[in-house]
Short mmCIF file of C-alpha atoms in Angstrom, two decimals:
data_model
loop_
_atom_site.label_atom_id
_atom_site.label_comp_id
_atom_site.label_asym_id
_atom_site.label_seq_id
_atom_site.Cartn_x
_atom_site.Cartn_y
_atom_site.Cartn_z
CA UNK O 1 124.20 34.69 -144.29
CA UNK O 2 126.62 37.45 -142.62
CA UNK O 3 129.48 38.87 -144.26
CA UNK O 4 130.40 40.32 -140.63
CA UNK O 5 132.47 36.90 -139.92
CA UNK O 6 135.24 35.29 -142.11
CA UNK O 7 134.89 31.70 -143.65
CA UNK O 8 134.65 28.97 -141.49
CA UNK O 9 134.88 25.01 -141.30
CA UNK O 10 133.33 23.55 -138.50
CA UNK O 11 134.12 19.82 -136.88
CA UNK O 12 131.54 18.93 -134.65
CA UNK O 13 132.72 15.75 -132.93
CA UNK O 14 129.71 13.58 -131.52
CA UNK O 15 128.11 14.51 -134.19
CA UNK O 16 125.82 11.32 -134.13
CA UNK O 17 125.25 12.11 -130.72
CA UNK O 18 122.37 13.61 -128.67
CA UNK O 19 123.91 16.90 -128.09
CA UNK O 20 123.98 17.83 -131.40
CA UNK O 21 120.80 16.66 -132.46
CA UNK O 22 119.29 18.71 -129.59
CA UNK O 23 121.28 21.72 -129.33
CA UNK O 24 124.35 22.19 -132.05
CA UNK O 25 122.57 21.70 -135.47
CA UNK O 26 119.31 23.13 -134.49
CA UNK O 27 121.58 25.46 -133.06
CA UNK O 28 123.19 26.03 -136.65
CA UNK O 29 119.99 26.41 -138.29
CA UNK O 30 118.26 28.76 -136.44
CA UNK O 31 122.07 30.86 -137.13
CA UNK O 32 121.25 30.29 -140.66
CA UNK O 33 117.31 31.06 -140.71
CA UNK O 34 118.85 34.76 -138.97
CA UNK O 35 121.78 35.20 -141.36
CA UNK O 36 124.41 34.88 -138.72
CA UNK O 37 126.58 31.78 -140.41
CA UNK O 38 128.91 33.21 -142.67
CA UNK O 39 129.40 33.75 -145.86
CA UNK O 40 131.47 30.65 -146.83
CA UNK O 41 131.27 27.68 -144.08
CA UNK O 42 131.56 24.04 -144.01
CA UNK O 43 130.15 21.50 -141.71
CA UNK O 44 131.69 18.62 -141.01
CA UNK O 45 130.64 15.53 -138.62
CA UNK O 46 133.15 13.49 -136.89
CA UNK O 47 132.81 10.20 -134.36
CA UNK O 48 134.40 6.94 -134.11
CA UNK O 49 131.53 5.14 -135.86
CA UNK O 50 129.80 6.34 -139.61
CA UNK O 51 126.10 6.44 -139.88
CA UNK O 52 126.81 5.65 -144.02
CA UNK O 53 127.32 7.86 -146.14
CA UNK O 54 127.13 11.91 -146.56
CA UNK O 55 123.51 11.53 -147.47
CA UNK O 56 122.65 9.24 -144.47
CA UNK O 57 124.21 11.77 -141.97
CA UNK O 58 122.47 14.35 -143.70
CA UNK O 59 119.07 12.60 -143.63
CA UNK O 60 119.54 12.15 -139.86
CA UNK O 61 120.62 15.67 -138.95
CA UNK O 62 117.59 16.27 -141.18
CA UNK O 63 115.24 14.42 -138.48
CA UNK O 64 117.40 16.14 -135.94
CA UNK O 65 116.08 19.12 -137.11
CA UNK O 66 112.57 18.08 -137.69
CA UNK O 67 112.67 17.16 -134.08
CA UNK O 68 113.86 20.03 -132.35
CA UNK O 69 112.67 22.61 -134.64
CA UNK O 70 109.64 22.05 -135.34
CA UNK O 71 108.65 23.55 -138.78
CA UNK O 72 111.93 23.59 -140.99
CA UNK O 73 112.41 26.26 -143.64
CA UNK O 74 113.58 24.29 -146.92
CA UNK O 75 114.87 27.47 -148.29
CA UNK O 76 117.26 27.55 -144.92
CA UNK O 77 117.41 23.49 -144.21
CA UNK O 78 118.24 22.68 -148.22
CA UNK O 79 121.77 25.13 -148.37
CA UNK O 80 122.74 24.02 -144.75
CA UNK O 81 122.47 20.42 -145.25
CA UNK O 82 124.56 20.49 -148.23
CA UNK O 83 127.49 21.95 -146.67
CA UNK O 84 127.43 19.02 -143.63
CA UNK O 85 129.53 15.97 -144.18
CA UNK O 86 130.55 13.27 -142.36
CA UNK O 87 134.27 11.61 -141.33
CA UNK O 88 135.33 9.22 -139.31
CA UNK O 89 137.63 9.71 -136.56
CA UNK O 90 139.71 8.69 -133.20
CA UNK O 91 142.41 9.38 -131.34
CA UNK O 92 144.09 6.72 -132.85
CA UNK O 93 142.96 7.85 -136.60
CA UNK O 94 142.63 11.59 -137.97
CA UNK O 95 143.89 11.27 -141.76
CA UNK O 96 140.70 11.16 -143.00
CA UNK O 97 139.66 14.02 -141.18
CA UNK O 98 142.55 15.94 -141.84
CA UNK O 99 142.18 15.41 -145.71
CA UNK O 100 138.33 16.50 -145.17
CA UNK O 101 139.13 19.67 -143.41
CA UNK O 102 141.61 20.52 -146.78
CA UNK O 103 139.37 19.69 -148.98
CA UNK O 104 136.54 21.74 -147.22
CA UNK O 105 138.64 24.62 -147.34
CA UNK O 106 140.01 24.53 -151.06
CA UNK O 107 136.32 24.59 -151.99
CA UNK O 108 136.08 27.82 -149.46
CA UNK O 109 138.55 29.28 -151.04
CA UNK O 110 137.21 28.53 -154.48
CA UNK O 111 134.22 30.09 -153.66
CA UNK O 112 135.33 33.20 -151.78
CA UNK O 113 138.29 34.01 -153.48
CA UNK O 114 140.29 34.75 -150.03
CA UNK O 115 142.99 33.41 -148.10
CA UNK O 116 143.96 30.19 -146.56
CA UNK O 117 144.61 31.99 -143.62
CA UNK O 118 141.59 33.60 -143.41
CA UNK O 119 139.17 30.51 -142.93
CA UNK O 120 139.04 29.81 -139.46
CA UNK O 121 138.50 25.98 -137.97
CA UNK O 122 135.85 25.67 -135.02
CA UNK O 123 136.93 22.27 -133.45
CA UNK O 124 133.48 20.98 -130.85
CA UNK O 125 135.17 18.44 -128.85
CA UNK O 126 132.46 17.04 -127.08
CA UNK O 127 133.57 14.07 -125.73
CA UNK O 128 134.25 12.50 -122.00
CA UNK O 129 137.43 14.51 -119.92
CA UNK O 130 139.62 11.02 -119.98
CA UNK O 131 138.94 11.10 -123.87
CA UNK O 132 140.23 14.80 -124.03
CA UNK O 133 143.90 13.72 -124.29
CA UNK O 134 143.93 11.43 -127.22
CA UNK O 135 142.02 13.75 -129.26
CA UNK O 136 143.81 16.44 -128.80
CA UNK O 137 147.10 14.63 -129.46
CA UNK O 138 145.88 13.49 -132.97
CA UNK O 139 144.76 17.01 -134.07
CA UNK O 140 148.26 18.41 -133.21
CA UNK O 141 149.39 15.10 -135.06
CA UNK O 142 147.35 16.13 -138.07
CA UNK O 143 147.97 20.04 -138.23
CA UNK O 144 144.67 20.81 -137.31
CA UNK O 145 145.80 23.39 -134.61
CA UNK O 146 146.55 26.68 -136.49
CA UNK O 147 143.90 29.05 -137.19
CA UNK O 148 141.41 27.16 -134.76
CA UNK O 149 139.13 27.47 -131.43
CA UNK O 150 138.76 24.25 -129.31
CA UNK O 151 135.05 24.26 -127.48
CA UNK O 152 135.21 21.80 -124.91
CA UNK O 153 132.72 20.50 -123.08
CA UNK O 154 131.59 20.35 -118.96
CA UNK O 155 132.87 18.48 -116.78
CA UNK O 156 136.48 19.99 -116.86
CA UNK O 157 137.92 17.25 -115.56
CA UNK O 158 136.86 15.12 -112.49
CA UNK O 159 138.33 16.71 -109.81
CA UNK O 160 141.11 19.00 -108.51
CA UNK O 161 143.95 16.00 -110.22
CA UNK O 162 142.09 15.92 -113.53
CA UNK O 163 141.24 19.26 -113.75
CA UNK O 164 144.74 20.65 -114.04
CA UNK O 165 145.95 17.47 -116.03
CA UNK O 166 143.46 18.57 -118.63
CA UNK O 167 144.80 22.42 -118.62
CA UNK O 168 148.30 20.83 -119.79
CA UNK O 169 147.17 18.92 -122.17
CA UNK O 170 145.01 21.70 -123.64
CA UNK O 171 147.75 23.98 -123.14
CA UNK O 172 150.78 21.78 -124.35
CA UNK O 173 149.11 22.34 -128.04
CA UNK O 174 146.77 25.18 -128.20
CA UNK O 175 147.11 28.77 -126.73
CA UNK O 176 144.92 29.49 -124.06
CA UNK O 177 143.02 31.90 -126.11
CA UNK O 178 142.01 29.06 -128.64
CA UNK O 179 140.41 27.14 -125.70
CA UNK O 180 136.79 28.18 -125.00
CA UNK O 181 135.11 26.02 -122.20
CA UNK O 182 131.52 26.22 -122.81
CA UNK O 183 128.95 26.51 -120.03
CA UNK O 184 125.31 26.53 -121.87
CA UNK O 185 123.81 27.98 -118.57
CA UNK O 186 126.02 30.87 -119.47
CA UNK O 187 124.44 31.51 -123.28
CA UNK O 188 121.09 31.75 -121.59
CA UNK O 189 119.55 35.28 -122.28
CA UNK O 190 117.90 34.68 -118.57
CA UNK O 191 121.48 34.52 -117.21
CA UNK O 192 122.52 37.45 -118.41
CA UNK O 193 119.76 39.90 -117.41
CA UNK O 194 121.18 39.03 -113.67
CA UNK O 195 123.88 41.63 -114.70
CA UNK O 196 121.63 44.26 -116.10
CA UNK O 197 119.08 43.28 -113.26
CA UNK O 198 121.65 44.26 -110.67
CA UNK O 199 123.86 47.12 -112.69
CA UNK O 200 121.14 49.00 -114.34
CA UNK O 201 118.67 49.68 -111.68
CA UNK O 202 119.74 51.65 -108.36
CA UNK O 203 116.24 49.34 -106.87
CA UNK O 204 118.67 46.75 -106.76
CA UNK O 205 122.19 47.72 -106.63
CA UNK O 206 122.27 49.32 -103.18
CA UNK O 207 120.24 46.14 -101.88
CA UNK O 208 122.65 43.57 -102.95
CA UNK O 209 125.03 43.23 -100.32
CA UNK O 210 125.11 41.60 -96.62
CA UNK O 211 123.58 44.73 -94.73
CA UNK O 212 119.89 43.77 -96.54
CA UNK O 213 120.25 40.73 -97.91
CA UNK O 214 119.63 37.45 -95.11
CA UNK O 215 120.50 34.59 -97.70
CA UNK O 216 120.35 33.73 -101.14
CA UNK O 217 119.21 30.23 -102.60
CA UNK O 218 120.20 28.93 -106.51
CA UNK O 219 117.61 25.94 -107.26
CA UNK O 220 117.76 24.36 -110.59
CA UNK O 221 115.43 21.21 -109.69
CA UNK O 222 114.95 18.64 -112.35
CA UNK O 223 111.40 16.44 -113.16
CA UNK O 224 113.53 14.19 -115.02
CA UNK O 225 115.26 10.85 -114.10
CA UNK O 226 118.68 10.48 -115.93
CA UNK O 227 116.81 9.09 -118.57
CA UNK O 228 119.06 6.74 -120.29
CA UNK O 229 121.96 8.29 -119.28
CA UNK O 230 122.87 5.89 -116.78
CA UNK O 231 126.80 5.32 -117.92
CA UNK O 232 127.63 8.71 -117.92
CA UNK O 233 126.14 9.44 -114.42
CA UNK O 234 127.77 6.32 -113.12
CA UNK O 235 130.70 8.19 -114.14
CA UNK O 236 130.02 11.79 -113.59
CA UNK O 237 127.27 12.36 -110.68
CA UNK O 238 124.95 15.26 -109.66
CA UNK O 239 128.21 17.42 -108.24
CA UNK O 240 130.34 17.57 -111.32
CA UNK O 241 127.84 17.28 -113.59
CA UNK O 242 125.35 20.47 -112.49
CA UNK O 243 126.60 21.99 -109.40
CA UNK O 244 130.48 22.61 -109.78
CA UNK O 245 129.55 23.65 -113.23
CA UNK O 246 126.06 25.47 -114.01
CA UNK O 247 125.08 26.12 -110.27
CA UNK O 248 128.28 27.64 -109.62
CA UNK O 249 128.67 30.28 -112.60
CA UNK O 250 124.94 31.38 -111.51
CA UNK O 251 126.87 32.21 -108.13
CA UNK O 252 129.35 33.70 -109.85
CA UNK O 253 126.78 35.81 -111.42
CA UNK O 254 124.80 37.17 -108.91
CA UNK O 255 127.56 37.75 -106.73
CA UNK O 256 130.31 39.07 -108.48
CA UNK O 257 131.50 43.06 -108.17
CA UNK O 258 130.47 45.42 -110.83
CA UNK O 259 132.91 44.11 -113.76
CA UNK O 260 132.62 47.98 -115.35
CA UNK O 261 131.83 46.52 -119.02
CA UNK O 262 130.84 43.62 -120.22
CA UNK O 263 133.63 41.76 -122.13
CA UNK O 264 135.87 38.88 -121.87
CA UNK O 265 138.57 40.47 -119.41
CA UNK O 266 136.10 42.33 -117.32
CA UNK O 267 133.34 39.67 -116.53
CA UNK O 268 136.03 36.91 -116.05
CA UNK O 269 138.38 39.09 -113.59
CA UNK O 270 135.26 40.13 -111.62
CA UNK O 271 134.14 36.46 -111.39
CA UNK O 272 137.60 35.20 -110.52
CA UNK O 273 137.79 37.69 -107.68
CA UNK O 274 134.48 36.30 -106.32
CA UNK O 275 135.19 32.54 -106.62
CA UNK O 276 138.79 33.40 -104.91
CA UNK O 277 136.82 34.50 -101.79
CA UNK O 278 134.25 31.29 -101.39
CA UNK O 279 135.10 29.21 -98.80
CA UNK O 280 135.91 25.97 -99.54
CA UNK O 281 132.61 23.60 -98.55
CA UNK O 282 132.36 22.08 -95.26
CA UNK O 283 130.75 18.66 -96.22
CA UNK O 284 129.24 18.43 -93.12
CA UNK O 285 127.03 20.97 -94.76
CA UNK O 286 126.13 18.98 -97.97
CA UNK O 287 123.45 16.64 -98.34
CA UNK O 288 123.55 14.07 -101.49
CA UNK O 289 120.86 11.58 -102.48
CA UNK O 290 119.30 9.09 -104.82
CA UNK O 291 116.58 8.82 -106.04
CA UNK O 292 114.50 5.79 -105.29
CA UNK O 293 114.62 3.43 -108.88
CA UNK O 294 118.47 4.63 -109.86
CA UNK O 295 119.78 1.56 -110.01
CA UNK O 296 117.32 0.05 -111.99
CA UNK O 297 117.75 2.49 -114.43
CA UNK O 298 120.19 0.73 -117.57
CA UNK O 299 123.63 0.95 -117.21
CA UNK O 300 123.60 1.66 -113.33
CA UNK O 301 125.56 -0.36 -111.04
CA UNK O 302 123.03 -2.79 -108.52
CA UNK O 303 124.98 -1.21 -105.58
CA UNK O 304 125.69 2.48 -106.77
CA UNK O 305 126.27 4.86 -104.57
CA UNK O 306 126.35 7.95 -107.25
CA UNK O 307 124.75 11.05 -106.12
CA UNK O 308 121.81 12.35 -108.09
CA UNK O 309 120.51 15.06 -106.05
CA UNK O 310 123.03 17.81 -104.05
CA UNK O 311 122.08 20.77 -101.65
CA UNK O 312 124.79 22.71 -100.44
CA UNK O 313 125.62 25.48 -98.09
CA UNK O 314 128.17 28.19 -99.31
CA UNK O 315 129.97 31.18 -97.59
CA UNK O 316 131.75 34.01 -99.37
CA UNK O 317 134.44 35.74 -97.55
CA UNK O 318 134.46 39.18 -98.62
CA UNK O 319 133.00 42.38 -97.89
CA UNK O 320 129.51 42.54 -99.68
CA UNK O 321 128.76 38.62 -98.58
CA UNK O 322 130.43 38.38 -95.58
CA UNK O 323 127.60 36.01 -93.43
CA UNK O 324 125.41 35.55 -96.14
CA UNK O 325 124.84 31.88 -96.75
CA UNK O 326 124.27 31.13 -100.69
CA UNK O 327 121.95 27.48 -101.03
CA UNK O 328 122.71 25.14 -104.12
CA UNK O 329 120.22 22.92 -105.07
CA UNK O 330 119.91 20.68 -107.52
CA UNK O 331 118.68 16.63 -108.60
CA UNK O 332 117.08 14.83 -110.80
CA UNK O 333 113.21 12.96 -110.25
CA UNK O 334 112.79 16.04 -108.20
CA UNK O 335 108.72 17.58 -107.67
CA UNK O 336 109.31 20.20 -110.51
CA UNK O 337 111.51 21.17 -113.08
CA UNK O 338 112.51 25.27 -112.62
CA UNK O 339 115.52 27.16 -112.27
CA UNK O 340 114.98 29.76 -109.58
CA UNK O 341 117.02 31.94 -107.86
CA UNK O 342 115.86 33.64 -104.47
CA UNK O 343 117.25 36.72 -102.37
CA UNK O 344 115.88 37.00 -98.93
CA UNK O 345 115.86 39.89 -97.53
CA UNK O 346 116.41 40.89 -93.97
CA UNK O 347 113.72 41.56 -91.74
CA UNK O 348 113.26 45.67 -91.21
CA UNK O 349 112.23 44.54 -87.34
CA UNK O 350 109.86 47.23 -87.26
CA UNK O 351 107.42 45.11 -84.69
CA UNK O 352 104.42 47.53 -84.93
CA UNK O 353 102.99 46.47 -87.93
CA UNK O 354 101.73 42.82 -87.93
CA UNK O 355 100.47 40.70 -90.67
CA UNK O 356 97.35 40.33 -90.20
CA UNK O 357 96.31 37.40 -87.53
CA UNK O 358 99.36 37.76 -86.01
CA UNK O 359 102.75 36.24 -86.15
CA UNK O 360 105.82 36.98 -87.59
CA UNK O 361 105.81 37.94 -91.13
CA UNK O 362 107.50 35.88 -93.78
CA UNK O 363 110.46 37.79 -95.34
CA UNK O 364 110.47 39.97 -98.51
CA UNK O 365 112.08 37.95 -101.34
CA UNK O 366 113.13 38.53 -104.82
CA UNK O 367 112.76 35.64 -107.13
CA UNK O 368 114.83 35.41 -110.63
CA UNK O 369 112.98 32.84 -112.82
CA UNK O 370 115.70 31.63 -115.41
CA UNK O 371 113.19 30.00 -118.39
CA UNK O 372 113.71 30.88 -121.29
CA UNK O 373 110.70 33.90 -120.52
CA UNK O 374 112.25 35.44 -117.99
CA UNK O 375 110.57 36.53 -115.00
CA UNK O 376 110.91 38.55 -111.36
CA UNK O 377 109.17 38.85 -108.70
CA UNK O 378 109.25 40.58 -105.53
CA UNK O 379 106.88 39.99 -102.29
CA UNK O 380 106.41 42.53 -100.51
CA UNK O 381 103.85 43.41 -97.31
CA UNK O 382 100.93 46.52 -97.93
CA UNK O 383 98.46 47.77 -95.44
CA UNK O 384 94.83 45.78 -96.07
CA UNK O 385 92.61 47.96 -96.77
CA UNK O 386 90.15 49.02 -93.64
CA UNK O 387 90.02 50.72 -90.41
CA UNK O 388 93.27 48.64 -88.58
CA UNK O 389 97.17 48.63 -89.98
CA UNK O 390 96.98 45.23 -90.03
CA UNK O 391 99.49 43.60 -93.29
CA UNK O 392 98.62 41.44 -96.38
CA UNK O 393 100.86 39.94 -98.47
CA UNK O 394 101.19 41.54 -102.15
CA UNK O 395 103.54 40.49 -105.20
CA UNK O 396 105.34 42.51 -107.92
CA UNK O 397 105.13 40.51 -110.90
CA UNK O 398 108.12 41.65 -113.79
CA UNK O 399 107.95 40.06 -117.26
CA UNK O 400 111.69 40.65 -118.47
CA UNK O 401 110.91 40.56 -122.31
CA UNK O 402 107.40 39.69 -123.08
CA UNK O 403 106.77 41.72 -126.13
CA UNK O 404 109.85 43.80 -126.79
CA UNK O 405 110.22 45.63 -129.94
CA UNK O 406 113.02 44.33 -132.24
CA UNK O 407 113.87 41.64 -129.65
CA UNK O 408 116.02 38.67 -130.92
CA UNK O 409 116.82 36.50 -128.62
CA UNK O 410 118.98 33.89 -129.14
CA UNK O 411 118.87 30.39 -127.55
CA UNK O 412 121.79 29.68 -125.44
CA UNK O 413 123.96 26.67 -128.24
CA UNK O 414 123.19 29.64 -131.18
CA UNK O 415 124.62 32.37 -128.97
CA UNK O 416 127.92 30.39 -127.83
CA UNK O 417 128.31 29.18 -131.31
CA UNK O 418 128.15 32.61 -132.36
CA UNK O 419 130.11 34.00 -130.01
CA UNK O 420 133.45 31.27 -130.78
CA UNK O 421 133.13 32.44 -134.70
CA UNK O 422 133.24 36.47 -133.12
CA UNK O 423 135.88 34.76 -130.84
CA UNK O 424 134.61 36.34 -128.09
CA UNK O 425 134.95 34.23 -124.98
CA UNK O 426 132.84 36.42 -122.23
CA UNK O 427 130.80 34.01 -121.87
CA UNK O 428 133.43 31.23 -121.73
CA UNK O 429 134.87 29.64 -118.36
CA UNK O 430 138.68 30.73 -117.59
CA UNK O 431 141.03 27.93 -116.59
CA UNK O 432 141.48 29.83 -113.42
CA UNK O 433 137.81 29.57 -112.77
CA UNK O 434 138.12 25.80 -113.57
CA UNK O 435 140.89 25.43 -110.80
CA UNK O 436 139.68 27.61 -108.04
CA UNK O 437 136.15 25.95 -108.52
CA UNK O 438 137.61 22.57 -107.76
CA UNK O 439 139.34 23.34 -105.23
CA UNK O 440 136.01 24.78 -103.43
CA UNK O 441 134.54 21.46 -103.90
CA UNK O 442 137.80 19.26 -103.62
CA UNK O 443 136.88 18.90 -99.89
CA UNK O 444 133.15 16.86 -100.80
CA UNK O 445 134.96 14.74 -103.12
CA UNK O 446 137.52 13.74 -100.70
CA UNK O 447 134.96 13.40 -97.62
CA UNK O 448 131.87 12.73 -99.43
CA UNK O 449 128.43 12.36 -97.51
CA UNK O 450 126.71 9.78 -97.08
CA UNK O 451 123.86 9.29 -100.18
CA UNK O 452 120.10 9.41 -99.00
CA UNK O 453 117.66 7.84 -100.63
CA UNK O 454 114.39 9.88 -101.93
CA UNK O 455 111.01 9.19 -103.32
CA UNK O 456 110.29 10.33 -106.95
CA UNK O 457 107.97 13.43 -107.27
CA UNK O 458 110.01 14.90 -104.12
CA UNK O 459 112.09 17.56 -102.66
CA UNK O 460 114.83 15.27 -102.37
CA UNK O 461 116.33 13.74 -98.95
CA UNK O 462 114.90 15.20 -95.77
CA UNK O 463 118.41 16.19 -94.44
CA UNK O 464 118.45 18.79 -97.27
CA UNK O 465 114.31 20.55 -96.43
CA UNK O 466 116.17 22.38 -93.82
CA UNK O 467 119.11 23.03 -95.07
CA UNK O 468 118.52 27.18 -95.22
CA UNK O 469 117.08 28.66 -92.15
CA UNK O 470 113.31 29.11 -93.03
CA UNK O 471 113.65 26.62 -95.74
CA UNK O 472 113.66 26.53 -99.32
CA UNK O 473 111.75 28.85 -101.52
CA UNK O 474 110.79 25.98 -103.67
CA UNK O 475 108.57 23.48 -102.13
CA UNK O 476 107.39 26.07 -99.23
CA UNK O 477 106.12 27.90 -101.74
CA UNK O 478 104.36 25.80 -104.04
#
């Protein structure tokens, strides 16, 4: 374990749930297996409904783990599991969780020999935006507020309405600095190299404004259907749920100003000042569909008309992006499953040299591959070898970390989890950023376009293929 952060109880609500199997106690583990948890922690599981008692939970976090882990560590898995408990809890109800949190921290203090008020509470709400209210109402009810940090979960609200409703209640019982909005896109070691990509190389820097660059696409296609998910689509769709939310902090990333250092108040000033020049979206410039088989899916309305694919166009209105058009992209039952973003450049114009046959040649493009390997690359046009300047095509191919001495990269849930015990919310989303963003998209809710159907295995509805000039990157490509 790690000294470096002070004792900690942990109430992971949903903890029966399929985020936490997936992400929050694999998540944990992997902490553990690294020495990051500290010293002295506590786990405890919350939810309306008990899966027994502390053995059963334990027993299924334990397949959680065998899951999503692969091969577990007893020597790591053994000491974890026997700090996790489970309470019930509701809105209605938090006695029992109260009393567990005590408890969990007289046996802290038993064992550390510090301070109450050194053990800090790490409160995981993750539970639907109308359920936000209630549950934060019963932990102010049961003292749970001091000497904690609230992680909240996407979608921050519904719309423009919601989304400042929620900020009140949030705000009517915890300081804003207790509040960290979590964004997993923005844990993602891939994410982050877009800052060193652009700040630490004068290749780039220079380039990355609208003098060179022609347009810019952000495509996070999906394989998968919604996959049993069908309620919380019904009640969420493809625009709150991935594109005023992941899609639009990956904008924020690549086009934000140099923030000067990397910490909470630099990287969340520099992305505010972005976000306050996007133009709010014409939706006459949006294209939503469906994917053929939605509504057959469980829990999907016979006559839905929920989006599960969106393309969008954006504009910034500043100095560096001034005409640059920035593509969204994203749905599920899509033809592949990447997350890609693209930078065309503008064409140099110098007419003389010719690919070879002829034509016009295709423009150079940067491509940021976001998997968890990250990778660039870069086309580019060289003379083919022989007696005429005639062009071929040639690629730069950059593996980000491939084989990296001392690299320890972290998976997004372990990083964001670490980063709420450091209490250090770079990485978090502002409430500003929550409210501007909605506004920006405030204009599709209230005019929204009309839904196209699409095949499975596609690139969505045909109104989106030519969305960008010269089309998308994806799907052009192969």
């Amino acid at each position: 374990m790690s000294s470096d952060l002070p004792p900690h109880v942990l109430v992971l609500f949903g903890a029966t749930g399929d985020l936490a199997a997936r992400k929050l106690f694999p998540g944990l583990y992997r902490l553990a297996a690294a020495g990051r948890l500290p010293d002295h922690f506590e786990v405890i599981g919350s939810g309306r409904h008990s899966p027994g008692d502390d053995d059963t939970f334990r027993a299924h976090v334990r397949d959680a783990l065998t899951e999503f882990v692969g091969d577990v560590d007893e020597a790591v898995a053994g000491p974890l599991l026997e700090r996790v408990r489970f309470v019930t809890s509701s809105a209605d109800d938090g006695a029992g969780l109260a009393r567990a949190v005590a408890e969990a921290e007289d046996r802290i203090l038993a064992s550390c020999g510090c301070l109450l008020g050194d053990v800090r509470r790490l409160l995981y709400l993750s539970v639907p935006p109308g359920a936000v209210k209630g549950m934060v109402g019963m932990l102010d009810r049961e003292d749970l507020v001091a000497r904690s940090r609230l992680v909240t979960e996407k979608p921050f609200g519904t719309d423009l309405a919601t989304a400042r409703e929620l900020h009140d209640v949030l705000c009517s019982v915890f300081a804003e600095d207790q509040v960290f909005r979590i964004d997993h896109f923005l844990g993602k070691e891939a994410v982050q190299n877009i800052l060193a990509l652009r700040f630490a190389n004068g290749l780039f820097e220079p380039a990355w404004n609208r003098h060179t660059i022609e347009s810019v696409q952000i495509d996070v296609p999906e394989r998968l259907t919604v996959e049993g998910r069908g309620s919380f689509y019904e009640g969420t769709g493809c625009l709150r749920d991935m594109v005023t939310t992941h899609l639009a902090q990956l904008l924020g990333f690549v086009a934000l100003e140099d923030p000067h250092a990397f910490r909470a108040s630099a990287i969340r000033a520099a992305k505010a000042a972005t976000f306050s020049a996007v133009r709010p979206l014409d939706p006459e410039r949006v294209v939503f569909g469906q994917y053929d088989g939605y509504r057959d899916e469980p829990d999907v309305a016979d006559d839905s008309t929920v989006e599960t694919f969106v393309a969008a166009e954006v504009w910034i209105d500043n100095d560096r992006w001034r005409d640059v058009p920035f593509y969204l992209r994203t749905g599920k039952a899509l033809a592949e499953g990447s997350r890609t973003i693209t930078v065309r450049f503008r064409d140099p114009r110098h007419r003389w040299l010719k690919p070879e046959g002829g034509g016009v040649p295709e423009p150079n493009e940067l491509v940021i591959d976001l998997a968890d390997q990250p990778r660039i690359a870069i086309d580019v046009r060289a003379k083919r070898p022989g007696p005429d300047m005639a062009l071929v095509e040639g690629v730069f191919r950059l593996d980000l970390v491939g084989d990296v001495p001392g690299a320890d990269p972290l998976e997004a849930y372990e990083r964001l989890l670490l980063d709420v015990m450091r209490g250090d919310r770079t990485l978090f989303i502002s409430s500003e950023e929550v409210d501007r963003l909605w506004e920006i998209f405030q204009p599709v809710l209230d005019r929204r376009p009309p839904v196209e159907g699409y095949a499975q295995g596609t690139w969505g509805p045909a109104a989106a293929l030519d969305l960008p000039l010269g089309g998308w990157r994806l799907g052009n490509h192969g």
